[in-house]
Coordinates of C-alpha atoms in Angstrom, one line a residue:
Q1 CA -26.1 -15.3 45.8
V2 CA -24.0 -12.5 46.1
H3 CA -23.5 -9.9 48.6
V4 CA -21.6 -6.3 48.2
V5 CA -21.3 -4.3 51.0
E6 CA -19.4 -0.9 51.4
S7 CA -19.0 0.2 53.9
G8 CA -17.0 3.9 55.4
G9 CA -18.4 5.9 54.3
G10 CA -19.5 9.4 56.9
S11 CA -19.0 13.4 56.6
V12 CA -16.0 15.1 56.3
Q13 CA -14.6 18.7 55.7
A14 CA -12.4 19.8 53.1
G15 CA -9.3 18.3 52.6
E16 CA -9.9 15.6 54.5
S17 CA -9.2 11.8 53.8
R18 CA -12.1 9.1 53.5
R19 CA -11.3 5.0 53.3
L20 CA -14.2 3.1 51.9
S21 CA -14.1 -0.6 52.0
C22 CA -16.9 -3.3 50.1
I23 CA -16.9 -7.1 51.5
V24 CA -17.7 -9.0 48.7
S25 CA -19.2 -12.8 49.0
G26 CA -21.0 -15.3 47.4
L27 CA -18.4 -15.3 43.8
T28 CA -14.7 -16.2 43.6
F29 CA -13.2 -12.4 43.8
D30 CA -10.1 -13.3 42.2
D31 CA -12.0 -13.9 39.3
Y32 CA -13.4 -10.6 38.8
A33 CA -12.8 -6.8 37.8
M34 CA -13.8 -4.2 40.3
G35 CA -14.4 -0.4 40.7
W36 CA -15.9 2.1 42.3
F37 CA -18.7 4.5 41.1
R38 CA -20.0 7.3 42.6
Q39 CA -23.7 9.2 41.7
A40 CA -25.0 12.5 43.6
P41 CA -28.6 13.9 43.7
G42 CA -29.3 14.9 39.9
K43 CA -26.6 13.4 38.4
E44 CA -25.8 10.3 36.5
R45 CA -23.8 7.4 38.0
E46 CA -20.0 7.6 37.3
G47 CA -16.8 5.1 37.4
V48 CA -14.8 7.0 39.6
S49 CA -11.6 4.1 39.6
C50 CA -11.2 0.0 38.8
I51 CA -9.0 -2.3 39.3
N52 CA -8.1 -5.9 37.4
W53 CA -8.5 -9.4 39.0
S54 CA -4.7 -9.3 40.2
G55 CA -4.6 -5.9 41.4
T56 CA -1.9 -5.0 38.8
W57 CA -3.7 -2.6 36.6
T58 CA -6.1 0.6 38.2
A59 CA -7.8 3.3 36.6
Y60 CA -9.5 6.8 37.3
A61 CA -11.8 9.3 36.4
D62 CA -9.2 12.4 36.0
S63 CA -11.4 14.0 38.4
V64 CA -10.3 11.6 41.6
K65 CA -6.6 11.2 39.4
G66 CA -3.6 12.1 42.3
R67 CA -6.3 12.0 45.2
F68 CA -8.0 8.9 44.7
N69 CA -6.0 5.1 45.8
I70 CA -8.5 2.0 44.6
S71 CA -6.6 -1.1 45.8
R72 CA -7.8 -4.8 46.8
D73 CA -6.9 -7.4 49.1
N74 CA -8.0 -11.1 47.3
D75 CA -7.3 -12.8 50.3
A76 CA -9.8 -11.3 52.6
S77 CA -12.1 -10.7 49.4
T78 CA -12.1 -7.0 49.8
L79 CA -12.2 -3.7 48.0
Y80 CA -10.8 -0.4 49.0
L81 CA -10.5 3.0 47.9
Q82 CA -8.7 5.6 50.0
M83 CA -9.4 9.2 48.9
D84 CA -7.5 12.2 50.1
S85 CA -8.0 15.7 50.0
L86 CA -11.5 15.4 49.3
G87 CA -13.8 18.2 48.2
P88 CA -17.6 19.1 48.2
E89 CA -17.5 18.2 44.4
D90 CA -16.7 14.6 45.6
T91 CA -20.0 14.6 47.7
A92 CA -21.9 11.2 46.3
M93 CA -23.5 7.9 46.6
Y94 CA -20.2 5.7 46.3
Y95 CA -20.7 2.2 45.6
C96 CA -18.9 -1.1 44.7
A97 CA -19.3 -3.0 41.8
A98 CA -18.2 -6.3 40.5
V99 CA -17.3 -8.2 36.7
E100 CA -16.1 -11.3 36.3
S101 CA -13.4 -10.3 33.8
N102 CA -9.4 -12.7 34.3
G103 CA -8.3 -9.4 31.7
L104 CA -4.9 -7.5 32.2
G105 CA -7.5 -4.1 32.4
C106 CA -10.6 -2.7 34.0
H107 CA -13.4 -0.5 32.3
L108 CA -15.1 2.4 34.6
P109 CA -18.4 2.6 32.3
P110 CA -20.9 2.0 35.3
T111 CA -23.1 -0.5 32.4
D112 CA -20.3 -3.0 32.1
Y113 CA -20.6 -3.8 36.0
T114 CA -22.5 -6.8 37.2
Y115 CA -23.0 -7.3 40.8
Y116 CA -23.4 -3.9 42.5
G117 CA -23.7 -2.9 46.7
Q118 CA -26.1 -0.3 48.5
G119 CA -23.6 2.5 48.5
T120 CA -22.0 4.4 51.3
Q121 CA -22.9 8.3 51.6
V122 CA -19.6 10.8 51.6
T123 CA -20.2 14.1 52.3
V124 CA -18.0 16.7 52.4
S125 CA -18.7 20.3 53.7
S126 CA -16.5 23.5 52.9

């Protein structure tokens, strides 16, 4: 059984940083591309960032480019999202997700992903 567990959320002030983590079990982690997604109240889930199976290819939503950094540790089956210069617009539930892929790239559409965690809330106050 696949388990995807996010952690690291919380309440921060605008301009501060936060690092999210996601531990995955029940699958061969380096057979999967990974992504971070977020959903604010009343809005659709959106792709924030993704990374290919080897960590050599990443992609970001325009709204987070230059502020967020995605990385992975395949030995630890863990995905990370370093979030800097946070603003109130980043307030959302953040989800980690996996899709089986050994391709060069990765994709941001949330519907491309198979396994999702329960999410971790990030709240940014001004």
